Short mmCIF file of C-alpha atoms and ligand atoms in Angstrom, two decimals:
data_model
loop_
_atom_site.label_atom_id
_atom_site.label_comp_id
_atom_site.label_asym_id
_atom_site.label_seq_id
_atom_site.Cartn_x
_atom_site.Cartn_y
_atom_site.Cartn_z
CA ALA A 1 73.36 -30.45 154.49
CA GLY A 2 69.75 -29.90 154.56
CA GLY A 3 66.21 -28.78 156.44
CA SER A 4 64.55 -25.73 155.82
CA LEU A 5 64.13 -21.60 156.71
CA ALA A 6 61.01 -20.66 157.47
CA VAL A 7 60.26 -16.42 157.08
CA ALA A 8 57.98 -15.05 159.27
CA ARG A 9 57.25 -12.60 161.28
CA ALA A 10 57.73 -12.19 165.00
CA ASN A 11 57.63 -11.24 168.15
CA LEU A 12 61.09 -11.18 170.28
CA THR A 13 62.15 -10.35 173.88
CA ILE A 14 65.56 -8.17 171.94
CA TRP A 15 64.69 -5.19 175.11
CA PRO A 16 64.14 -7.02 177.99
CA GLY A 17 60.76 -6.35 179.37
CA TYR A 18 59.07 -5.70 175.82
CA SER A 19 58.44 -7.39 172.60
CA THR A 20 59.78 -6.22 169.77
CA ALA A 21 58.80 -7.09 166.74
CA VAL A 22 60.45 -8.95 163.50
CA SER A 23 60.97 -10.33 160.36
CA ALA A 24 62.60 -14.03 161.71
CA ILE A 25 63.83 -17.06 159.84
CA ASN A 26 63.38 -20.12 162.14
CA GLY A 27 62.39 -17.80 165.42
CA GLY A 28 65.39 -15.95 165.32
CA VAL A 29 67.18 -13.00 164.20
CA PRO A 30 69.51 -13.16 162.50
CA GLY A 31 68.53 -16.74 160.72
CA PRO A 32 70.18 -19.79 162.10
CA THR A 33 74.11 -20.18 161.02
CA ILE A 34 74.30 -21.95 158.32
CA ARG A 35 77.69 -23.93 157.87
CA LEU A 36 78.84 -26.19 155.43
CA ARG A 37 82.55 -28.11 154.03
CA ARG A 38 83.47 -26.98 150.30
CA GLY A 39 81.98 -29.99 148.64
CA GLU A 40 79.04 -30.11 150.35
CA GLU A 41 75.62 -29.56 149.23
CA PHE A 42 73.67 -27.02 150.90
CA ALA A 43 69.62 -28.02 150.63
CA ALA A 44 67.28 -26.16 152.00
CA ARG A 45 63.33 -25.81 151.73
CA VAL A 46 62.70 -22.26 151.88
CA GLN A 47 59.10 -21.64 153.08
CA ASN A 48 57.47 -18.08 152.67
CA ASN A 49 55.08 -17.66 155.28
CA LEU A 50 56.28 -13.70 155.63
CA GLY A 51 52.92 -12.51 153.94
CA GLU A 52 54.31 -10.79 150.65
CA PRO A 53 56.96 -11.95 148.51
CA LEU A 54 60.25 -13.13 149.22
CA VAL A 55 63.44 -14.71 147.72
CA LEU A 56 66.98 -15.91 149.61
CA HIS A 57 70.01 -14.69 147.97
CA TRP A 58 73.37 -16.81 148.92
CA HIS A 59 75.77 -13.69 149.35
CA GLY A 60 79.04 -14.35 148.76
CA VAL A 61 78.51 -18.48 148.02
CA LEU A 62 78.59 -19.23 144.31
CA ALA A 63 74.99 -20.46 143.12
CA PRO A 64 73.74 -21.73 139.39
CA GLU A 65 71.39 -18.96 138.67
CA ARG A 66 67.84 -20.09 139.55
CA MET A 67 68.75 -20.72 142.42
CA ASP A 68 70.61 -17.48 143.75
CA GLY A 69 67.82 -15.52 144.36
CA HIS A 70 67.04 -13.52 141.86
CA PRO A 71 64.33 -11.36 142.53
CA ARG A 72 62.25 -12.76 139.37
CA ASP A 73 62.60 -16.46 141.62
CA GLN A 74 60.61 -14.56 144.46
CA VAL A 75 57.37 -16.48 145.43
CA ALA A 76 54.08 -15.33 146.72
CA ALA A 77 52.98 -15.46 150.18
CA GLY A 78 52.18 -18.89 151.57
CA GLN A 79 54.44 -20.74 148.94
CA SER A 80 58.08 -22.16 149.51
CA TYR A 81 60.97 -23.60 147.44
CA GLN A 82 63.68 -25.78 147.15
CA VAL A 83 67.13 -24.66 146.96
CA ARG A 84 69.64 -27.54 146.19
CA PHE A 85 73.83 -26.57 144.73
CA PRO A 86 77.35 -28.02 145.39
CA VAL A 87 79.41 -25.33 147.13
CA ARG A 88 83.09 -25.73 145.66
CA GLN A 89 84.63 -22.38 147.02
CA ARG A 90 87.15 -22.19 149.39
CA ALA A 91 86.74 -21.41 152.82
CA SER A 92 84.92 -17.79 153.47
CA THR A 93 82.05 -16.48 155.53
CA CYS A 94 79.45 -15.63 153.59
CA TRP A 95 75.90 -15.46 154.61
CA TYR A 96 72.50 -15.07 153.59
CA HIS A 97 69.41 -12.21 152.94
CA ALA A 98 66.61 -11.25 151.81
CA HIS A 99 66.96 -10.20 148.07
CA THR A 100 62.90 -9.03 146.76
CA ASP A 101 61.98 -6.99 143.80
CA GLN A 102 62.25 -3.27 146.39
CA LEU A 103 60.99 -4.74 148.89
CA THR A 104 65.04 -5.91 150.19
CA ALA A 105 65.52 -3.38 152.06
CA GLU A 106 62.49 -3.35 154.71
CA GLN A 107 63.41 -7.37 155.07
CA ALA A 108 66.53 -8.04 155.73
CA TYR A 109 66.10 -4.54 158.36
CA ALA A 110 63.16 -6.49 159.79
CA GLY A 111 65.76 -9.20 160.37
CA VAL A 112 65.97 -11.32 157.01
CA ALA A 113 69.26 -12.66 157.17
CA GLY A 114 72.10 -15.15 158.24
CA PHE A 115 76.12 -15.93 158.21
CA PHE A 116 76.78 -18.74 155.64
CA ILE A 117 79.77 -20.26 157.10
CA ILE A 118 82.25 -22.63 154.16
CA GLU A 119 84.37 -24.46 156.06
CA ASP A 120 87.47 -26.76 153.83
CA PRO A 121 90.43 -28.47 155.06
CA ALA A 122 92.56 -26.18 153.93
CA GLU A 123 91.63 -23.32 155.79
CA ALA A 124 91.45 -26.58 159.30
CA ALA A 125 94.94 -26.29 158.74
CA PHE A 126 96.57 -23.18 160.00
CA GLY A 127 95.38 -23.83 163.10
CA LEU A 128 93.09 -20.38 163.27
CA PRO A 129 91.18 -20.35 166.94
CA SER A 130 87.73 -22.31 166.22
CA SER A 131 84.94 -23.03 168.15
CA SER A 132 84.02 -20.91 171.06
CA HIS A 133 86.92 -18.66 170.05
CA ASP A 134 85.60 -18.70 166.54
CA VAL A 135 82.68 -15.94 167.17
CA PRO A 136 80.53 -14.15 163.95
CA LEU A 137 79.44 -11.04 164.84
CA VAL A 138 77.08 -9.19 162.37
CA PHE A 139 76.32 -5.57 162.63
CA THR A 140 73.02 -4.05 161.99
CA ASP A 141 71.97 -0.03 163.08
CA LYS A 142 68.27 0.63 163.40
CA ARG A 143 66.20 3.48 164.58
CA VAL A 144 64.16 2.20 167.92
CA SER A 145 60.95 3.61 169.31
CA ALA A 146 59.92 4.59 172.33
CA SER A 147 57.90 1.36 172.92
CA ARG A 148 61.37 -0.83 171.20
CA GLN A 149 59.80 -1.16 167.77
CA LEU A 150 61.97 -1.25 165.25
CA VAL A 151 61.30 1.86 163.44
CA TYR A 152 61.30 1.81 159.20
CA ALA A 153 60.35 4.18 157.31
CA PRO A 154 62.23 5.67 154.86
CA SER A 155 61.67 9.43 153.76
CA MET A 156 62.76 10.75 150.59
CA MET A 157 66.16 12.02 151.93
CA ASP A 158 66.92 8.80 153.44
CA VAL A 159 66.41 7.06 150.66
CA MET A 160 68.86 9.02 148.90
CA SER A 161 71.52 8.45 151.80
CA GLY A 162 70.27 4.90 153.05
CA TYR A 163 68.64 4.35 155.97
CA LEU A 164 71.04 5.02 158.77
CA GLY A 165 69.73 4.25 162.33
CA ASP A 166 71.27 5.16 165.82
CA VAL A 167 71.21 1.81 168.01
CA MET A 168 73.46 -1.05 167.21
CA LEU A 169 72.22 -4.44 167.46
CA VAL A 170 74.87 -7.19 166.92
CA ASN A 171 73.54 -10.27 166.79
CA GLY A 172 70.46 -9.45 167.28
CA THR A 173 71.96 -7.89 170.12
CA PRO A 174 71.67 -4.00 171.93
CA ASP A 175 74.28 -3.17 174.48
CA ALA A 176 75.84 -6.02 173.12
CA TRP A 177 78.99 -8.07 175.31
CA LEU A 178 80.76 -10.82 175.14
CA SER A 179 83.30 -12.71 177.84
CA VAL A 180 86.37 -13.77 176.81
CA ASP A 181 89.49 -14.54 178.11
CA ARG A 182 93.48 -13.62 177.28
CA GLY A 183 93.56 -15.86 174.34
CA LEU A 184 93.27 -15.51 170.86
CA TYR A 185 89.69 -15.09 169.33
CA ARG A 186 88.80 -15.27 165.31
CA LEU A 187 85.95 -12.51 164.55
CA ARG A 188 83.98 -12.85 161.56
CA LEU A 189 82.64 -9.32 161.01
CA LEU A 190 79.78 -9.06 158.93
CA ASN A 191 78.18 -5.63 157.78
CA GLY A 192 74.47 -6.45 157.99
CA SER A 193 73.18 -3.23 157.81
CA ASN A 194 71.22 -1.42 155.22
CA ALA A 195 73.32 1.48 154.49
CA ARG A 196 76.04 2.35 157.17
CA ILE A 197 79.42 2.30 157.09
CA TYR A 198 81.56 1.07 160.00
CA LYS A 199 85.51 1.56 160.60
CA VAL A 200 86.33 -0.92 163.00
CA ALA A 201 88.80 -0.40 165.39
CA LEU A 202 89.06 -1.41 169.45
CA SER A 203 88.47 1.47 171.97
CA ASP A 204 92.36 1.41 172.94
CA GLY A 205 93.51 1.54 169.76
CA ARG A 206 95.17 -1.43 170.22
CA PRO A 207 96.11 -3.41 166.23
CA PHE A 208 94.79 -6.43 165.59
CA HIS A 209 95.34 -8.77 162.64
CA LEU A 210 93.24 -8.47 159.84
CA ILE A 211 92.85 -12.10 158.33
CA GLY A 212 90.59 -12.60 155.81
CA THR A 213 88.28 -10.56 153.51
CA ASP A 214 84.88 -11.66 151.52
CA GLY A 215 86.05 -14.38 149.97
CA GLY A 216 88.49 -16.16 152.79
CA LEU A 217 91.37 -15.75 154.08
CA LEU A 218 94.06 -13.37 152.78
CA ALA A 219 97.67 -15.07 151.63
CA ALA A 220 99.11 -13.33 155.36
CA PRO A 221 97.38 -11.48 158.15
CA VAL A 222 97.92 -7.65 158.04
CA SER A 223 98.20 -6.04 161.04
CA VAL A 224 95.71 -3.06 161.62
CA THR A 225 94.40 -0.22 164.18
CA SER A 226 91.00 -0.17 161.55
CA ALA A 227 89.27 -1.45 159.24
CA MET A 228 86.66 -0.41 156.90
CA LEU A 229 83.39 -2.95 156.83
CA ALA A 230 80.89 -1.70 153.80
CA PRO A 231 77.63 -2.84 154.02
CA GLY A 232 77.33 -6.73 152.18
CA GLN A 233 80.98 -7.14 153.46
CA ARG A 234 83.48 -9.43 155.89
CA LEU A 235 86.21 -9.30 157.73
CA GLU A 236 87.74 -11.97 159.57
CA VAL A 237 90.03 -10.37 162.23
CA LEU A 238 92.18 -11.97 164.82
CA VAL A 239 92.44 -10.13 168.63
CA ASP A 240 95.24 -10.96 171.02
CA PHE A 241 93.14 -10.26 174.32
CA SER A 242 96.85 -11.63 176.33
CA ALA A 243 97.46 -7.45 175.84
CA TYR A 244 94.81 -7.26 179.07
CA ALA A 245 93.98 -7.96 182.69
CA THR A 246 91.67 -9.69 184.00
CA GLY A 247 89.21 -7.78 185.02
CA THR A 248 89.34 -5.62 182.47
CA SER A 249 87.04 -4.93 179.29
CA VAL A 250 87.82 -3.16 175.93
CA MET A 251 85.13 -1.99 173.19
CA LEU A 252 84.80 -2.71 169.66
CA LYS A 253 83.85 0.17 167.73
CA SER A 254 82.97 1.82 164.73
CA LEU A 255 85.68 5.42 164.50
CA SER A 256 83.53 8.58 163.22
CA PHE A 257 85.23 9.21 159.52
CA PRO A 258 84.39 12.15 157.05
CA GLY A 259 82.36 12.25 153.69
CA GLY A 260 79.21 9.93 153.19
CA GLY A 261 75.36 11.23 153.57
CA GLY A 262 73.09 11.22 156.77
CA MET A 263 69.90 13.20 157.31
CA MET A 264 70.10 16.36 158.94
CA GLY A 265 68.87 15.94 162.71
CA GLY A 266 69.17 12.59 162.01
CA PRO A 267 71.65 9.50 162.48
CA GLN A 268 74.48 10.43 160.61
CA GLN A 269 77.05 8.40 158.39
CA GLY A 270 80.59 8.35 159.97
CA THR A 271 79.74 8.90 163.26
CA GLU A 272 81.43 7.21 166.13
CA MET A 273 79.73 4.15 167.71
CA ASP A 274 80.45 1.15 170.34
CA LEU A 275 79.76 -2.10 168.82
CA LEU A 276 80.51 -4.34 171.31
CA ARG A 277 82.54 -4.74 174.68
CA PHE A 278 84.83 -7.11 175.63
CA TYR A 279 85.05 -8.35 179.02
CA VAL A 280 88.34 -10.27 179.55
CA ASP A 281 87.18 -12.16 182.34
CA SER A 282 89.79 -15.49 181.99
CA ALA A 283 93.18 -15.56 182.37
CA ALA A 284 93.33 -19.06 180.16
CA THR A 285 95.43 -18.29 177.45
CA GLY A 286 94.75 -20.93 174.89
CA ASN A 287 97.11 -21.96 172.33
CA ALA A 288 96.38 -20.38 169.22
CA THR A 289 98.94 -18.60 167.97
CA VAL A 290 98.69 -15.85 165.05
CA PRO A 291 100.17 -17.81 161.65
CA ALA A 292 103.03 -16.30 159.72
CA THR A 293 101.11 -16.65 156.64
CA LEU A 294 97.48 -18.49 155.20
CA GLN A 295 96.51 -19.13 152.47
CA PRO A 296 97.63 -18.21 149.23
CA PHE A 297 96.04 -17.74 146.24
CA THR A 298 96.56 -16.90 142.16
CA PRO A 299 95.45 -12.90 141.48
CA LEU A 300 93.99 -12.27 138.38
CA ASN A 301 96.17 -11.06 136.11
CA PRO A 302 95.53 -7.75 134.77
CA ALA A 303 97.33 -8.27 131.72
CA GLN A 304 94.95 -10.72 130.46
CA ALA A 305 91.62 -8.57 130.95
CA ARG A 306 90.02 -9.23 127.40
CA ARG A 307 87.75 -5.25 127.86
CA THR A 308 87.18 -2.79 130.72
CA ARG A 309 83.71 -2.30 131.29
CA VAL A 310 82.24 0.98 133.01
CA PHE A 311 79.96 1.78 135.39
CA THR A 312 79.24 4.90 135.91
CA LEU A 313 77.44 5.30 139.37
CA ALA A 314 75.70 9.41 139.10
CA VAL A 315 72.86 10.96 140.95
CA SER A 316 69.20 11.35 138.98
CA GLY A 317 66.66 13.63 141.01
CA MET A 318 66.18 11.98 143.79
CA VAL A 319 67.75 8.24 142.74
CA HIS A 320 71.18 6.88 141.91
CA THR A 321 71.94 4.96 138.24
CA ILE A 322 74.33 3.00 137.14
CA ASN A 323 75.38 4.42 133.22
CA GLY A 324 72.52 7.09 133.81
CA GLN A 325 69.83 3.83 134.32
CA LEU A 326 67.38 2.19 136.81
CA PHE A 327 65.99 -1.55 137.35
CA ASN A 328 64.56 -3.07 134.83
CA MET A 329 63.77 -6.94 135.40
CA GLN A 330 63.01 -7.35 132.23
CA ARG A 331 65.64 -6.12 130.64
CA THR A 332 69.12 -7.73 130.46
CA ASP A 333 71.83 -4.39 130.69
CA PHE A 334 75.03 -6.09 129.09
CA ARG A 335 76.54 -10.34 128.64
CA VAL A 336 80.08 -11.23 129.77
CA PRO A 337 81.33 -13.80 128.07
CA PHE A 338 82.33 -17.71 130.07
CA GLY A 339 85.80 -17.21 131.70
CA ASP A 340 86.99 -13.84 130.27
CA VAL A 341 89.20 -11.80 133.05
CA GLU A 342 87.73 -8.15 132.57
CA ILE A 343 88.15 -5.31 134.28
CA TRP A 344 85.61 -3.38 136.10
CA GLU A 345 85.62 0.34 136.27
CA TYR A 346 83.54 2.45 139.26
CA ARG A 347 83.18 6.34 138.53
CA ASN A 348 81.54 7.45 141.82
CA THR A 349 79.97 10.26 139.88
CA GLY A 350 78.16 11.85 143.11
CA THR A 351 78.43 12.33 146.86
CA GLU A 352 77.33 9.22 148.23
CA PRO A 353 79.63 6.03 149.10
CA HIS A 354 78.28 2.93 147.20
CA PRO A 355 79.45 -0.18 147.61
CA MET A 356 78.46 -2.07 144.77
CA HIS A 357 77.83 -6.27 144.81
CA ALA A 358 77.68 -8.85 141.73
CA HIS A 359 76.47 -12.04 141.91
CA ALA A 360 78.25 -15.13 140.50
CA ALA A 361 81.90 -13.91 140.71
CA LEU A 362 84.83 -12.63 143.10
CA CYS A 363 86.92 -10.16 142.08
CA GLN A 364 90.36 -8.66 143.33
CA VAL A 365 90.54 -5.14 144.06
CA LEU A 366 92.79 -3.42 140.98
CA SER A 367 93.64 0.67 142.06
CA ARG A 368 91.34 2.59 143.67
CA SER A 369 92.12 6.43 142.28
CA SER A 370 92.36 8.11 146.14
CA ALA A 371 94.93 6.12 146.86
CA ALA A 372 98.27 4.87 146.22
CA SER A 373 98.48 2.03 147.73
CA LEU A 374 95.47 -0.22 148.57
CA PRO A 375 94.55 -0.42 152.06
CA PRO A 376 94.30 -4.17 153.51
CA GLU A 377 91.04 -3.88 153.67
CA ASP A 378 91.11 -4.21 149.71
CA GLY A 379 93.08 -7.67 149.51
CA GLY A 380 92.05 -11.15 148.77
CA TRP A 381 88.66 -12.09 147.23
CA LYS A 382 86.47 -9.88 147.01
CA ASP A 383 82.49 -9.56 146.36
CA THR A 384 81.61 -6.12 147.22
CA VAL A 385 83.80 -3.21 146.95
CA LEU A 386 83.07 0.27 148.50
CA VAL A 387 83.47 3.42 146.08
CA ASN A 388 83.82 6.39 147.53
CA PRO A 389 82.35 9.81 146.47
CA GLY A 390 84.20 10.67 143.59
CA GLU A 391 86.42 8.22 143.36
CA THR A 392 87.20 5.09 140.59
CA VAL A 393 88.04 1.34 142.00
CA ARG A 394 88.86 -1.20 138.93
CA VAL A 395 88.31 -4.61 140.30
CA LEU A 396 89.57 -7.25 138.05
CA THR A 397 86.51 -9.90 137.86
CA ARG A 398 86.10 -13.41 135.95
CA PHE A 399 83.04 -15.16 135.38
CA ASP A 400 83.62 -18.59 135.59
CA THR A 401 81.34 -21.19 137.89
CA HIS A 402 78.01 -20.38 136.31
CA SER A 403 76.12 -18.89 133.40
CA GLY A 404 73.14 -17.58 133.40
CA VAL A 405 71.62 -13.92 134.69
CA PHE A 406 72.20 -12.54 137.44
CA VAL A 407 72.35 -8.97 139.29
CA HIS A 408 74.82 -6.54 139.80
CA HIS A 409 73.76 -3.45 142.79
CA CYS A 410 74.94 -1.25 144.75
CA HIS A 411 74.26 -2.77 148.47
CA ASN A 412 72.83 0.41 150.18
CA LEU A 413 69.54 -1.53 150.03
CA GLU A 414 67.65 1.67 150.12
CA HIS A 415 69.75 2.50 146.34
CA GLU A 416 69.06 -1.11 145.45
CA ASP A 417 65.52 -0.82 146.11
CA SER A 418 65.01 2.08 144.21
CA GLY A 419 67.00 0.75 141.05
CA MET A 420 70.89 0.99 141.28
CA MET A 421 71.10 -2.54 140.33
CA GLN A 422 71.34 -4.04 136.98
CA ASN A 423 70.83 -7.42 134.96
CA PHE A 424 74.12 -9.42 133.52
CA GLU A 425 74.16 -12.46 131.64
CA VAL A 426 77.02 -14.69 131.67
CA LEU A 427 77.43 -16.18 128.50
CA PRO A 428 77.33 -20.20 128.70
CA PRO A 429 80.94 -21.60 127.32
CA PRO A 430 80.28 -23.84 124.09
CA THR A 431 78.85 -27.18 125.00
CA LEU A 432 81.58 -29.73 124.93
CA THR A 433 80.31 -33.54 123.34
CA VAL A 434 81.86 -36.43 125.58
CA ARG A 435 81.29 -39.83 123.90
CA ARG A 436 82.70 -43.38 125.53
CA ASP A 437 83.82 -46.38 123.78
CA GLY A 438 85.71 -48.44 126.89
CA THR A 439 88.48 -46.24 128.17
CA ILE A 440 87.94 -44.11 125.03
CA VAL A 441 86.95 -40.72 125.58
CA THR A 442 86.63 -38.13 122.63
CA LEU A 443 85.26 -34.80 123.53
CA SER A 444 84.36 -32.14 120.52
CA TRP A 445 82.81 -28.66 120.67
CA PRO A 446 82.43 -26.12 117.90
CA GLU A 447 84.87 -25.32 115.61
CA ALA A 448 83.11 -21.26 116.22
CA GLU A 449 84.57 -21.49 119.64
CA GLN A 450 87.58 -20.91 119.23
CA GLY A 451 90.44 -20.11 122.37
CA TRP A 452 89.24 -22.73 124.53
CA ARG A 453 91.50 -24.81 127.06
CA LEU A 454 90.12 -28.02 127.92
CA GLU A 455 90.45 -29.34 131.40
CA SER A 456 90.08 -33.00 133.48
CA SER A 457 89.18 -33.73 136.88
CA GLY A 458 89.33 -36.76 138.87
CA GLU A 459 85.74 -35.09 140.73
CA PRO A 460 83.22 -33.48 139.69
CA SER A 461 83.28 -30.77 142.27
CA GLY A 462 86.58 -30.66 140.76
CA ALA A 463 89.11 -29.26 143.19
CA ALA A 464 92.02 -29.49 141.01
CA TRP A 465 91.47 -29.16 137.00
CA ASP A 466 94.26 -30.47 134.37
CA LEU A 467 95.32 -29.38 131.26
CA VAL A 468 94.50 -31.95 128.83
CA ALA A 469 97.49 -32.30 126.86
CA GLN A 470 96.21 -33.65 123.19
CA ASN A 471 95.99 -30.54 120.54
CA PRO A 472 92.32 -30.22 119.46
CA THR A 473 91.87 -31.23 115.88
CA LEU A 474 89.69 -30.32 113.59
CA VAL A 475 87.25 -33.11 113.03
CA GLY A 476 84.40 -32.70 110.59
CA GLY A 477 83.45 -29.29 111.64
CA ARG A 478 84.30 -30.07 115.09
CA TRP A 479 87.74 -29.21 117.87
CA THR A 480 88.26 -32.65 118.99
CA VAL A 481 90.23 -34.29 121.75
CA THR A 482 90.82 -38.09 121.89
CA VAL A 483 91.79 -39.34 125.63
CA SER A 484 92.02 -42.37 127.32
CA GLU A 485 90.91 -43.04 131.03
CA THR A 486 93.23 -45.28 132.55
CA THR A 487 92.77 -44.14 135.42
CA GLY A 488 89.22 -43.87 135.97
CA ARG A 489 86.51 -42.04 134.57
CA ARG A 490 86.86 -37.98 134.62
CA PHE A 491 84.83 -35.20 134.23
CA TYR A 492 86.21 -32.55 132.02
CA ARG A 493 84.83 -28.53 130.94
CA LEU A 494 86.32 -25.88 128.82
CA VAL A 495 88.02 -22.82 130.26
CA LYS A 496 89.10 -19.36 128.86
CA PRO A 497 92.65 -19.40 129.92
CU1 C2O B 501 73.98 -9.56 148.97
CU2 C2O B 501 72.78 -9.11 145.67
O1 C2O B 501 72.83 -9.04 147.46
CU1 CU B 502 75.13 -11.42 146.33
CU1 CU B 503 74.81 3.32 146.51
#
């Protein structure tokens, strides 16, 4: 896959008869949907024609350090840069958006975002609804002026709560609707809002099936009547319209929920809102059915956690801090050894919800102090975890894909831009020295590096990594393993068991 992503101001007809100023990608809001198969390389030239600094981040996609869209890698107005990396993770609905230093909120609000969908053959085997029955939907809330301009003018109070709007745009469209038949639909729901949290439901309260979260499919569908969707998060659901008569309609909406800010007299967090209306226009039912099981995954084991890191989320004056500090681009706040299982414990001592997001790894929710059992939307692989006021949420994580400096932040974009962000460094694994003599391969690493396990794979993207069974021996101060490549050249890596 290749192509170019040109970000520039544009005027779009969002409301009939009006021209609305936006920041578009290749002329559109949202930007083009990037679709790749697992194992393919993602390549794009990002052209910044915005007239101010810009960098794009591939949210949920595990990208190498300098490709990940860290704000220090932003480019000046008029510049472009090349992105290129292989995508090796399981199928999932990811997205991309601006990640510019202190301009993320404004740029994303103006439209700099799009879907990034990863597919793989394993997922295709479940017979889920496809093509016209596979619908990505991104929710954004706006404040709109009388001349139909998107207003972004956060007050100090807006920065405290995050910028909330009262007009919904779904895939950039107000009063959005979708014509459907009486079949089964796969909806990929993305919360692309700066601060608004949705409690997604059908207006008649009918159950639907939750099949996936941030990092792809769940082990099995879960029937729900509503699900929380915080900024940055994704939910994949199956909705069966065979329950509706042809000629009827049903609204996808956000239900009201208590707690969590908003300005007096302005838009509030947790208010009921219409998202999108489905018109059941055709009697066709298709042949997709809800699978009994989906994609199994191996949960991280809390017993293997090597440490717990505590992140205290607090209010300080008019801003939100992590462990008492605001973001400093030059400071690295903590270091994570490559491959270690860790528990990250979020303690929210304030009165605002914080959807916490770490780059460079996916995680699993372990516990939530406010709930005896986890809600289904906490299931599967996550990259953004909602931490409600007063709550302590623990997640299990492991950084085992890329080393380097990445960011960890609140995905309430006003919180992020006002400093609720950290730098952390994933320390590299030891360098593996590989020497070949015909089919005999000698692998070694420093003696000081204890407890690593050597694995090999037939392909660099490592769909399957196998343990190299030989025990390492110390030779000249290095752990050494000698193997014979009888079935062809292989790739090797060190991982923490
Ligand atoms: Cu979608 Cu660093 O974020
Ligand atoms: Cu991200
Ligand atoms: Cu926050």
